[in-house]
Tab-separated table of C-alpha atoms in Angstrom:
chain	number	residue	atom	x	y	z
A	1	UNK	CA	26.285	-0.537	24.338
A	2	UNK	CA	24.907	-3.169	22.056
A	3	UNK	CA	26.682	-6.527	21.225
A	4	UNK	CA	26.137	-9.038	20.079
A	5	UNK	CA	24.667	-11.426	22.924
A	6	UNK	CA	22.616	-8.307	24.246
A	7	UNK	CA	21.204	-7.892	20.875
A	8	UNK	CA	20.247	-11.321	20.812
A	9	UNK	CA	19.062	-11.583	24.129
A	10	UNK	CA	17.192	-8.091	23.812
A	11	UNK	CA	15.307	-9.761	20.564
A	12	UNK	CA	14.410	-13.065	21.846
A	13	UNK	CA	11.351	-12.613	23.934
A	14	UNK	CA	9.238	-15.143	26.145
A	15	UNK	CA	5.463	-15.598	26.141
A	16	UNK	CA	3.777	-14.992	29.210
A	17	UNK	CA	0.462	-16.849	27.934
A	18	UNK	CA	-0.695	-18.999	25.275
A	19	UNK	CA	-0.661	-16.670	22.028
A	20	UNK	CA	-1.703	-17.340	18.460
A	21	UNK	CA	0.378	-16.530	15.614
A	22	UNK	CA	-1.253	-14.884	13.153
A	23	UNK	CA	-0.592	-14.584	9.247
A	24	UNK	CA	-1.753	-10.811	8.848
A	25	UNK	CA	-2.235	-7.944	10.956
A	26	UNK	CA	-5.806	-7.801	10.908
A	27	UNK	CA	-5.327	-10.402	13.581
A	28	UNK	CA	-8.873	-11.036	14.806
A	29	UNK	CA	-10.225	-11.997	10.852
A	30	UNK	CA	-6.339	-13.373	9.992
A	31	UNK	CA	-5.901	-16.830	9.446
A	32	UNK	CA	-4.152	-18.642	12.574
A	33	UNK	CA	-0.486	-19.977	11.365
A	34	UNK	CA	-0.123	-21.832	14.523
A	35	UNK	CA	-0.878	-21.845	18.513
A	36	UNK	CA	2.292	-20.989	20.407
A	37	UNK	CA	2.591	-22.386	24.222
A	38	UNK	CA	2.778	-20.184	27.602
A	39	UNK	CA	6.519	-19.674	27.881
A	40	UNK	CA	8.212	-20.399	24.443
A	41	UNK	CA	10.602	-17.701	23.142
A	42	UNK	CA	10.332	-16.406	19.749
A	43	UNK	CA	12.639	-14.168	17.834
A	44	UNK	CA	10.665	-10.225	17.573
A	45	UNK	CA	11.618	-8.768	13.774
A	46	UNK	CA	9.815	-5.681	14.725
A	47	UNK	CA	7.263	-3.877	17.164
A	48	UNK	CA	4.325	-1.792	15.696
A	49	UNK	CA	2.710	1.142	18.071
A	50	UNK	CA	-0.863	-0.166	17.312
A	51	UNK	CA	0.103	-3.020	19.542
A	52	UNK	CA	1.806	-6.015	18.035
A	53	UNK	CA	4.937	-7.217	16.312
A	54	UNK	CA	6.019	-9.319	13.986
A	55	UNK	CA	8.205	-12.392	15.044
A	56	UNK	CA	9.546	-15.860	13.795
A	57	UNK	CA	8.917	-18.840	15.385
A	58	UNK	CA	9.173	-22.551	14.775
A	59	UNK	CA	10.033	-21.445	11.117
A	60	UNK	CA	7.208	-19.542	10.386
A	61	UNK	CA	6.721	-15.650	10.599
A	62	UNK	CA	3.739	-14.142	11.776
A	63	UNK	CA	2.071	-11.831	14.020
A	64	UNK	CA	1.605	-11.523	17.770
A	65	UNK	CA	-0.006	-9.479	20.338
A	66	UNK	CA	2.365	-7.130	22.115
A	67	UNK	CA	0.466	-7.655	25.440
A	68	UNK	CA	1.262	-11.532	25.767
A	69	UNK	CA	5.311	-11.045	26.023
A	70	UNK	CA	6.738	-10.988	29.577
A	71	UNK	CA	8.325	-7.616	31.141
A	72	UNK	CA	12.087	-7.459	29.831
A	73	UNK	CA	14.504	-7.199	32.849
């Protein structure tokens, strides 16, 4: 069951490496927003099934690589 604090904690996830946040999708020709350090949580929005998702961090929103988040326990 869903709460709250498991919501929260299910959303929040942690970087396993350094990661770039990118502005679009097209992340390899998108402009870089910002360089986000191995270990730093950010807030996921949403996950796509080509392999990334869309999170908030450090007040900006932006795009990430799937891949780079740790395993959820």
């Amino acid at each position: 069951r869903f709460t709250p604090t498991n919501f929260k904690k299910y959303w929040a996830r942690k970087l396993k490496k350094k990661t770039n946040l990118y502005k679009s999708r097209k992340m390899r020709a998108g402009k870089v927003l910002k360089k986000i350090p191995k270990g730093k949580k950010v807030k996921v929005l949403w996950y796509s099934k080509l392999g990334y998702a869309k999170v908030h961090y450090d007040g900006k929103y932006g795009f990430v690589y799937r891949k780079n988040f740790d395993k959820v326990k």
